[in-house]
Amino acid sequence: MENVLRPLIVVGGSVVLTVVVGWLADVLLRRTDERHHETPLWGLLRRCRVPLQVVLCTALLRGSYRQTKIIEDHSAAIGRALSLVLIGSTAWLVVRIATAVVESSYTRYATAHRDPARVRRVRTQVTLIQRVVTAIVGVVAAGAMLLTFPAMQAAGTSLLASAGVLGIVAGVAAQSTLGNLFAGLQIAFGDMVRLGDTVVVDGEWGTVDEITLTFLTVRTWDERRITMPVSYFTSKPFENWSRGGAEMTGTVFFQLDHSAPIPRMREKLHDVLRDCAAWDGRDWGLAVTDTTPNTIQVRALVTAKDADDIWTVRVTVREQLVRWLTDRHPYALPKVNTAWSEPTPNGHRPHTVSPEIPRTGRG
């Protein structure tokens, strides 16, 4: 009878104690969260209930397993298995706690500051910090698990003795990976590019969607994802349209005839902008910026609060002004002048090749 009651008491007691402690911790965190709504940490820490219970139960079983006297011939293997579970669950708990602390700090910072650029910078930093912490905890946990095996402990001395040589070999072999790793840290704390920034890389316009320690993902306007190594952004020039504020200035160019009614066109541009919700009202203008023997180049200048709105304003201005010129002032559109040339001395008329005049294009 004792052989049956002892395992039930040890295992059952460990499970019951784990459930009770987890329930008490959850109740305490919930009440604390209700009293302190301004601090999201307590609510986030409630996610740690499951790994906490696994750690507590495994630790109780690991410490009291020998008292059950079950399968004594395999007690060493069972003890090692419990140790592995304990190490893994402890790493899980540490990662959950670190994630809760990081997310809580970012949430409080984002609530207290209204500058989008600073908020994106902090979000980039805390995201990379969280990834670094997770990687370090994972490596330490894996090393601790390996050291539970006697063979790994015996090999520890030789591994330490050859650590210098292995470090040099690994550094040469992983030169690109290490370069990306340090480039990721440089991006996070150097404020070069942040999550949500609008960038132009290799002629592609998009928004920074994800930043890791080794690669960066840009989401283009047509929903494509461009994945690039982070070392690209530390070694090559790129355009960051979100630096110094999200406001943008855009231009629209028109190729028109010399007789184009510029003053009326300027008034029409102002009317179009007043009816365009994407225009922020900061600035606008229309001017003749160049001339050729056949056409003039007219530039419309517009502003908007961000890159998405500036695109909307430009396409709206281009469409409505071209339609207005076609309907009201068709003579202002570029023309191709053709005429017969003078006869040559032998009486033949050479063909006249008229130059192609570019039509209205996107600025």
Short mmCIF file of C-alpha atoms in Angstrom, two decimals:
data_model
loop_
_atom_site.label_atom_id
_atom_site.label_comp_id
_atom_site.label_asym_id
_atom_site.label_seq_id
_atom_site.Cartn_x
_atom_site.Cartn_y
_atom_site.Cartn_z
CA MET A 1 0.00 0.00 0.00
CA GLU A 2 2.88 2.31 0.78
CA ASN A 3 4.32 1.81 -2.68
CA VAL A 4 1.09 3.14 -4.16
CA LEU A 5 0.41 6.02 -1.77
CA ARG A 6 3.92 7.46 -1.85
CA PRO A 7 3.96 8.15 -5.63
CA LEU A 8 0.41 9.50 -5.51
CA ILE A 9 1.27 11.86 -2.67
CA VAL A 10 4.48 13.09 -4.29
CA VAL A 11 3.19 13.50 -7.84
CA GLY A 12 -0.33 14.58 -6.84
CA GLY A 13 0.99 17.03 -4.27
CA SER A 14 3.34 18.57 -6.83
CA VAL A 15 0.54 19.00 -9.37
CA VAL A 16 -1.91 20.42 -6.82
CA LEU A 17 0.66 22.83 -5.43
CA THR A 18 1.54 23.94 -8.98
CA VAL A 19 -2.10 24.61 -9.86
CA VAL A 20 -2.72 26.53 -6.62
CA VAL A 21 0.39 28.70 -6.99
CA GLY A 22 -0.41 29.44 -10.63
CA TRP A 23 -4.00 30.38 -9.75
CA LEU A 24 -2.89 32.65 -6.89
CA ALA A 25 -0.30 34.35 -9.11
CA ASP A 26 -2.91 34.93 -11.83
CA VAL A 27 -5.42 36.37 -9.34
CA LEU A 28 -2.79 38.67 -7.83
CA LEU A 29 -1.67 39.93 -11.25
CA ARG A 30 -5.27 40.47 -12.38
CA ARG A 31 -6.13 42.54 -9.32
CA THR A 32 -2.94 44.54 -9.63
CA ASP A 33 -3.71 45.19 -13.29
CA GLU A 34 -7.21 46.43 -12.37
CA ARG A 35 -5.75 48.90 -9.89
CA HIS A 36 -2.98 50.17 -12.17
CA HIS A 37 -4.40 50.58 -15.66
CA GLU A 38 -1.59 52.96 -16.61
CA THR A 39 0.96 50.13 -16.32
CA PRO A 40 0.35 47.32 -18.84
CA LEU A 41 3.11 45.20 -17.30
CA TRP A 42 0.85 43.33 -14.89
CA GLY A 43 -1.57 42.30 -17.60
CA LEU A 44 1.29 41.16 -19.83
CA LEU A 45 2.85 39.13 -17.00
CA ARG A 46 -0.31 37.01 -16.87
CA ARG A 47 0.98 35.34 -20.04
CA CYS A 48 3.71 33.80 -17.87
CA ARG A 49 1.27 31.62 -15.92
CA VAL A 50 1.77 28.46 -18.01
CA PRO A 51 5.60 28.50 -18.10
CA LEU A 52 5.62 29.34 -14.38
CA GLN A 53 3.49 26.30 -13.61
CA VAL A 54 5.68 24.06 -15.78
CA VAL A 55 8.83 25.32 -14.01
CA LEU A 56 7.32 24.87 -10.55
CA CYS A 57 5.92 21.39 -11.25
CA THR A 58 9.13 20.17 -12.88
CA ALA A 59 11.26 21.54 -10.04
CA LEU A 60 9.06 19.82 -7.41
CA LEU A 61 9.17 16.52 -9.28
CA ARG A 62 12.91 16.82 -9.85
CA GLY A 63 13.53 17.37 -6.15
CA SER A 64 11.15 14.71 -4.83
CA TYR A 65 11.27 12.04 -7.55
CA ARG A 66 13.67 9.79 -5.61
CA GLN A 67 11.17 9.65 -2.74
CA THR A 68 8.61 7.89 -4.95
CA LYS A 69 10.96 4.92 -5.54
CA ILE A 70 9.40 4.23 -8.94
CA ILE A 71 11.54 2.56 -11.62
CA GLU A 72 14.67 2.96 -9.54
CA ASP A 73 16.76 1.31 -12.25
CA HIS A 74 16.10 4.25 -14.58
CA SER A 75 16.12 7.02 -12.00
CA ALA A 76 19.19 8.67 -13.56
CA ALA A 77 17.57 8.89 -17.00
CA ILE A 78 14.29 10.19 -15.56
CA GLY A 79 16.16 12.75 -13.47
CA ARG A 80 18.06 13.93 -16.55
CA ALA A 81 14.82 14.22 -18.53
CA LEU A 82 13.26 16.30 -15.74
CA SER A 83 16.36 18.49 -15.70
CA LEU A 84 16.07 19.08 -19.44
CA VAL A 85 12.41 20.01 -19.09
CA LEU A 86 13.27 22.30 -16.17
CA ILE A 87 15.96 24.12 -18.16
CA GLY A 88 13.71 24.51 -21.20
CA SER A 89 10.72 25.76 -19.20
CA THR A 90 12.94 28.18 -17.27
CA ALA A 91 14.21 29.65 -20.56
CA TRP A 92 10.58 29.89 -21.73
CA LEU A 93 9.63 31.75 -18.55
CA VAL A 94 12.58 34.15 -18.84
CA VAL A 95 11.71 34.96 -22.46
CA ARG A 96 8.06 35.59 -21.53
CA ILE A 97 9.05 37.91 -18.67
CA ALA A 98 11.53 39.80 -20.84
CA THR A 99 8.91 40.17 -23.59
CA ALA A 100 6.37 41.50 -21.11
CA VAL A 101 8.84 44.06 -19.74
CA VAL A 102 9.89 45.22 -23.22
CA GLU A 103 6.33 45.50 -24.55
CA SER A 104 5.22 47.34 -21.40
CA SER A 105 8.07 49.84 -21.72
CA TYR A 106 7.29 50.46 -25.38
CA THR A 107 3.55 50.88 -24.73
CA ARG A 108 4.16 53.45 -22.00
CA TYR A 109 6.64 55.34 -24.19
CA ALA A 110 4.28 55.35 -27.18
CA THR A 111 1.46 56.64 -24.98
CA ALA A 112 3.57 59.45 -23.50
CA HIS A 113 5.12 60.64 -26.80
CA ARG A 114 3.25 61.79 -29.89
CA ASP A 115 6.20 62.08 -32.27
CA PRO A 116 5.76 59.23 -34.81
CA ALA A 117 9.45 59.21 -35.74
CA ARG A 118 10.60 58.77 -32.14
CA VAL A 119 7.97 56.09 -31.51
CA ARG A 120 9.12 54.12 -34.59
CA ARG A 121 12.73 54.42 -33.47
CA VAL A 122 11.95 53.05 -30.01
CA ARG A 123 9.83 50.27 -31.49
CA THR A 124 12.74 49.24 -33.72
CA GLN A 125 15.13 49.21 -30.78
CA VAL A 126 12.89 47.24 -28.42
CA THR A 127 12.11 44.71 -31.16
CA LEU A 128 15.78 44.01 -31.77
CA ILE A 129 16.51 43.96 -28.02
CA GLN A 130 13.79 41.38 -27.58
CA ARG A 131 15.27 39.24 -30.37
CA VAL A 132 18.76 39.50 -28.86
CA VAL A 133 17.50 38.48 -25.41
CA THR A 134 15.61 35.53 -26.91
CA ALA A 135 18.69 34.39 -28.82
CA ILE A 136 20.96 34.68 -25.76
CA VAL A 137 18.53 32.80 -23.51
CA GLY A 138 18.12 30.10 -26.16
CA VAL A 139 21.88 29.63 -26.52
CA VAL A 140 22.43 29.50 -22.75
CA ALA A 141 19.57 27.02 -22.32
CA ALA A 142 20.92 24.80 -25.09
CA GLY A 143 24.39 24.88 -23.53
CA ALA A 144 22.97 24.03 -20.10
CA MET A 145 21.03 21.10 -21.58
CA LEU A 146 24.15 19.73 -23.25
CA LEU A 147 26.13 19.97 -20.02
CA THR A 148 23.67 17.63 -18.29
CA PHE A 149 25.15 14.76 -20.31
CA PRO A 150 28.38 13.28 -18.85
CA ALA A 151 29.98 13.01 -22.29
CA MET A 152 29.62 16.74 -22.84
CA GLN A 153 31.11 17.51 -19.42
CA ALA A 154 34.15 15.37 -20.21
CA ALA A 155 34.62 17.17 -23.51
CA GLY A 156 34.39 20.58 -21.86
CA THR A 157 38.11 20.83 -21.14
CA SER A 158 39.17 20.09 -24.69
CA LEU A 159 36.56 22.43 -26.07
CA LEU A 160 37.78 25.28 -23.89
CA ALA A 161 41.38 24.58 -24.88
CA SER A 162 40.54 24.89 -28.56
CA ALA A 163 38.18 27.83 -28.12
CA GLY A 164 40.68 30.30 -29.60
CA VAL A 165 41.20 28.31 -32.80
CA LEU A 166 37.48 27.58 -33.15
CA GLY A 167 36.70 31.25 -32.62
CA ILE A 168 39.00 32.29 -35.46
CA VAL A 169 37.62 29.62 -37.80
CA ALA A 170 34.02 30.49 -36.92
CA GLY A 171 34.71 34.19 -37.36
CA VAL A 172 36.11 33.68 -40.86
CA ALA A 173 33.34 31.26 -41.86
CA ALA A 174 30.54 33.47 -40.49
CA GLN A 175 31.99 36.80 -41.55
CA SER A 176 28.89 37.75 -43.54
CA THR A 177 26.51 36.64 -40.77
CA LEU A 178 28.43 38.51 -38.10
CA GLY A 179 28.55 41.58 -40.33
CA ASN A 180 24.77 41.50 -40.68
CA LEU A 181 24.42 40.98 -36.93
CA PHE A 182 26.44 44.08 -36.07
CA ALA A 183 24.74 45.99 -38.87
CA GLY A 184 21.38 45.15 -37.29
CA LEU A 185 22.51 46.53 -33.95
CA GLN A 186 23.88 49.62 -35.70
CA ILE A 187 20.52 50.21 -37.42
CA ALA A 188 18.63 49.75 -34.16
CA PHE A 189 20.67 52.21 -32.11
CA GLY A 190 22.01 54.44 -34.88
CA ASP A 191 18.50 55.56 -35.94
CA MET A 192 19.31 55.03 -39.63
CA VAL A 193 16.03 53.33 -40.54
CA ARG A 194 13.00 52.43 -38.43
CA LEU A 195 9.93 50.27 -38.65
CA GLY A 196 7.29 52.10 -40.68
CA ASP A 197 9.76 54.35 -42.52
CA THR A 198 9.14 55.03 -46.21
CA VAL A 199 12.30 54.16 -48.15
CA VAL A 200 13.51 53.81 -51.73
CA VAL A 201 16.05 51.02 -52.29
CA ASP A 202 17.25 49.86 -55.70
CA GLY A 203 14.54 51.96 -57.32
CA GLU A 204 11.75 50.31 -55.31
CA TRP A 205 9.49 52.46 -53.13
CA GLY A 206 8.05 50.87 -50.00
CA THR A 207 7.64 50.80 -46.23
CA VAL A 208 9.94 49.04 -43.75
CA ASP A 209 7.82 46.12 -42.55
CA GLU A 210 10.25 44.05 -40.46
CA ILE A 211 13.77 44.42 -39.04
CA THR A 212 15.72 41.50 -37.62
CA LEU A 213 19.35 41.05 -36.65
CA THR A 214 20.24 39.76 -40.12
CA PHE A 215 17.68 40.97 -42.67
CA LEU A 216 15.21 43.77 -43.34
CA THR A 217 11.88 43.49 -45.21
CA VAL A 218 10.43 46.32 -47.30
CA ARG A 219 6.75 46.15 -48.28
CA THR A 220 6.23 47.81 -51.65
CA TRP A 221 3.14 49.74 -52.75
CA ASP A 222 1.88 46.69 -54.71
CA GLU A 223 2.14 44.42 -51.62
CA ARG A 224 5.40 42.73 -52.61
CA ARG A 225 8.00 41.97 -49.94
CA ILE A 226 11.65 42.75 -50.66
CA THR A 227 14.04 41.06 -48.22
CA MET A 228 17.51 42.55 -48.00
CA PRO A 229 20.48 42.00 -45.66
CA VAL A 230 20.75 44.75 -43.08
CA SER A 231 24.37 45.31 -44.10
CA TYR A 232 23.00 46.87 -47.32
CA PHE A 233 21.66 49.82 -45.35
CA THR A 234 25.00 50.44 -43.64
CA SER A 235 27.14 50.19 -46.77
CA LYS A 236 25.06 51.69 -49.60
CA PRO A 237 23.08 54.93 -49.97
CA PHE A 238 19.28 54.76 -49.87
CA GLU A 239 16.42 57.24 -49.64
CA ASN A 240 14.53 57.55 -46.36
CA TRP A 241 11.50 59.76 -46.87
CA SER A 242 10.53 59.62 -43.18
CA ARG A 243 13.66 61.28 -41.82
CA GLY A 244 12.98 64.66 -40.25
CA GLY A 245 9.21 64.27 -40.46
CA ALA A 246 6.69 62.52 -42.66
CA GLU A 247 5.65 65.60 -44.69
CA MET A 248 6.35 65.34 -48.41
CA THR A 249 6.62 67.73 -51.37
CA GLY A 250 5.80 66.38 -54.82
CA THR A 251 5.90 67.67 -58.38
CA VAL A 252 3.87 67.02 -61.54
CA PHE A 253 5.34 67.97 -64.92
CA PHE A 254 3.41 68.85 -68.10
CA GLN A 255 4.69 69.31 -71.65
CA LEU A 256 2.45 71.97 -73.26
CA ASP A 257 2.25 74.31 -76.20
CA HIS A 258 3.63 77.85 -75.93
CA SER A 259 0.08 79.20 -76.01
CA ALA A 260 -0.96 77.37 -72.81
CA PRO A 261 -2.95 79.66 -70.44
CA ILE A 262 -0.60 79.54 -67.46
CA PRO A 263 -2.56 81.95 -65.18
CA ARG A 264 -5.82 80.05 -65.70
CA MET A 265 -3.99 76.77 -65.22
CA ARG A 266 -2.62 78.07 -61.93
CA GLU A 267 -6.13 78.95 -60.77
CA LYS A 268 -7.43 75.53 -61.80
CA LEU A 269 -4.60 73.85 -59.87
CA HIS A 270 -5.64 75.72 -56.73
CA ASP A 271 -9.26 74.65 -57.22
CA VAL A 272 -8.23 71.02 -57.66
CA LEU A 273 -6.13 71.09 -54.50
CA ARG A 274 -8.92 72.64 -52.43
CA ASP A 275 -11.17 69.72 -53.39
CA CYS A 276 -8.45 67.09 -52.74
CA ALA A 277 -8.62 65.71 -49.18
CA ALA A 278 -5.05 64.41 -49.35
CA TRP A 279 -3.55 67.90 -49.79
CA ASP A 280 -2.36 69.26 -46.43
CA GLY A 281 -2.57 72.95 -47.43
CA ARG A 282 1.06 73.77 -46.64
CA ASP A 283 2.20 74.86 -50.09
CA TRP A 284 1.41 74.75 -53.80
CA GLY A 285 2.56 76.43 -56.97
CA LEU A 286 2.76 76.28 -60.75
CA ALA A 287 5.61 77.63 -62.88
CA VAL A 288 7.20 77.27 -66.31
CA THR A 289 10.51 75.54 -65.66
CA ASP A 290 11.83 74.93 -69.17
CA THR A 291 11.16 75.65 -72.84
CA THR A 292 12.00 74.05 -76.19
CA PRO A 293 11.34 75.23 -79.77
CA ASN A 294 8.02 73.34 -79.73
CA THR A 295 6.87 73.05 -76.10
CA ILE A 296 7.18 74.45 -72.62
CA GLN A 297 7.62 72.45 -69.43
CA VAL A 298 5.20 73.36 -66.64
CA ARG A 299 5.75 72.15 -63.10
CA ALA A 300 2.99 71.87 -60.49
CA LEU A 301 4.23 71.73 -56.89
CA VAL A 302 2.06 70.15 -54.16
CA THR A 303 2.49 69.00 -50.53
CA ALA A 304 0.99 66.30 -48.31
CA LYS A 305 1.42 64.88 -44.83
CA ASP A 306 3.06 61.59 -45.89
CA ALA A 307 4.21 59.55 -48.87
CA ASP A 308 0.85 57.86 -49.45
CA ASP A 309 -1.01 61.17 -49.60
CA ILE A 310 1.56 62.82 -51.86
CA TRP A 311 1.00 60.05 -54.40
CA THR A 312 -2.76 60.63 -54.23
CA VAL A 313 -2.36 64.39 -54.69
CA ARG A 314 -0.02 64.00 -57.67
CA VAL A 315 -2.21 61.57 -59.59
CA THR A 316 -5.30 63.70 -58.85
CA VAL A 317 -3.64 66.89 -60.11
CA ARG A 318 -2.30 65.16 -63.21
CA GLU A 319 -5.63 63.59 -64.14
CA GLN A 320 -7.83 66.64 -63.58
CA LEU A 321 -5.52 69.19 -65.20
CA VAL A 322 -5.08 67.05 -68.32
CA ARG A 323 -8.85 66.59 -68.55
CA TRP A 324 -9.40 70.33 -68.05
CA LEU A 325 -6.90 71.23 -70.75
CA THR A 326 -8.44 68.71 -73.16
CA ASP A 327 -11.99 69.98 -72.59
CA ARG A 328 -11.43 73.74 -72.21
CA HIS A 329 -8.08 74.55 -73.84
CA PRO A 330 -7.18 71.86 -76.39
CA TYR A 331 -4.91 74.32 -78.20
CA ALA A 332 -2.57 74.20 -75.15
CA LEU A 333 -1.70 70.56 -75.73
CA PRO A 334 1.56 69.88 -77.56
CA LYS A 335 1.36 69.77 -81.35
CA VAL A 336 3.41 68.09 -84.02
CA ASN A 337 4.09 70.58 -86.84
CA THR A 338 4.47 69.07 -90.29
CA ALA A 339 5.06 70.77 -93.68
CA TRP A 340 6.38 69.94 -97.13
CA SER A 341 10.00 70.80 -97.54
CA GLU A 342 11.39 72.73 -100.49
CA PRO A 343 12.09 70.60 -103.59
CA THR A 344 15.65 69.52 -104.07
CA PRO A 345 17.52 70.46 -107.30
CA ASN A 346 16.75 67.04 -108.83
CA GLY A 347 12.99 67.57 -108.26
CA HIS A 348 12.47 65.01 -105.47
CA ARG A 349 10.77 65.94 -102.20
CA PRO A 350 12.59 64.41 -99.25
CA HIS A 351 10.44 63.07 -96.48
CA THR A 352 10.21 65.28 -93.42
CA VAL A 353 10.65 63.43 -90.15
CA SER A 354 8.81 65.24 -87.41
CA PRO A 355 10.24 65.04 -83.94
CA GLU A 356 8.23 63.19 -81.34
CA ILE A 357 6.88 65.50 -78.71
CA PRO A 358 6.43 63.82 -75.34
CA ARG A 359 2.94 63.88 -73.94
CA THR A 360 2.05 64.65 -70.38
CA GLY A 361 3.92 62.26 -68.12
CA ARG A 362 4.15 61.45 -64.45
CA GLY A 363 6.35 63.83 -62.53
#
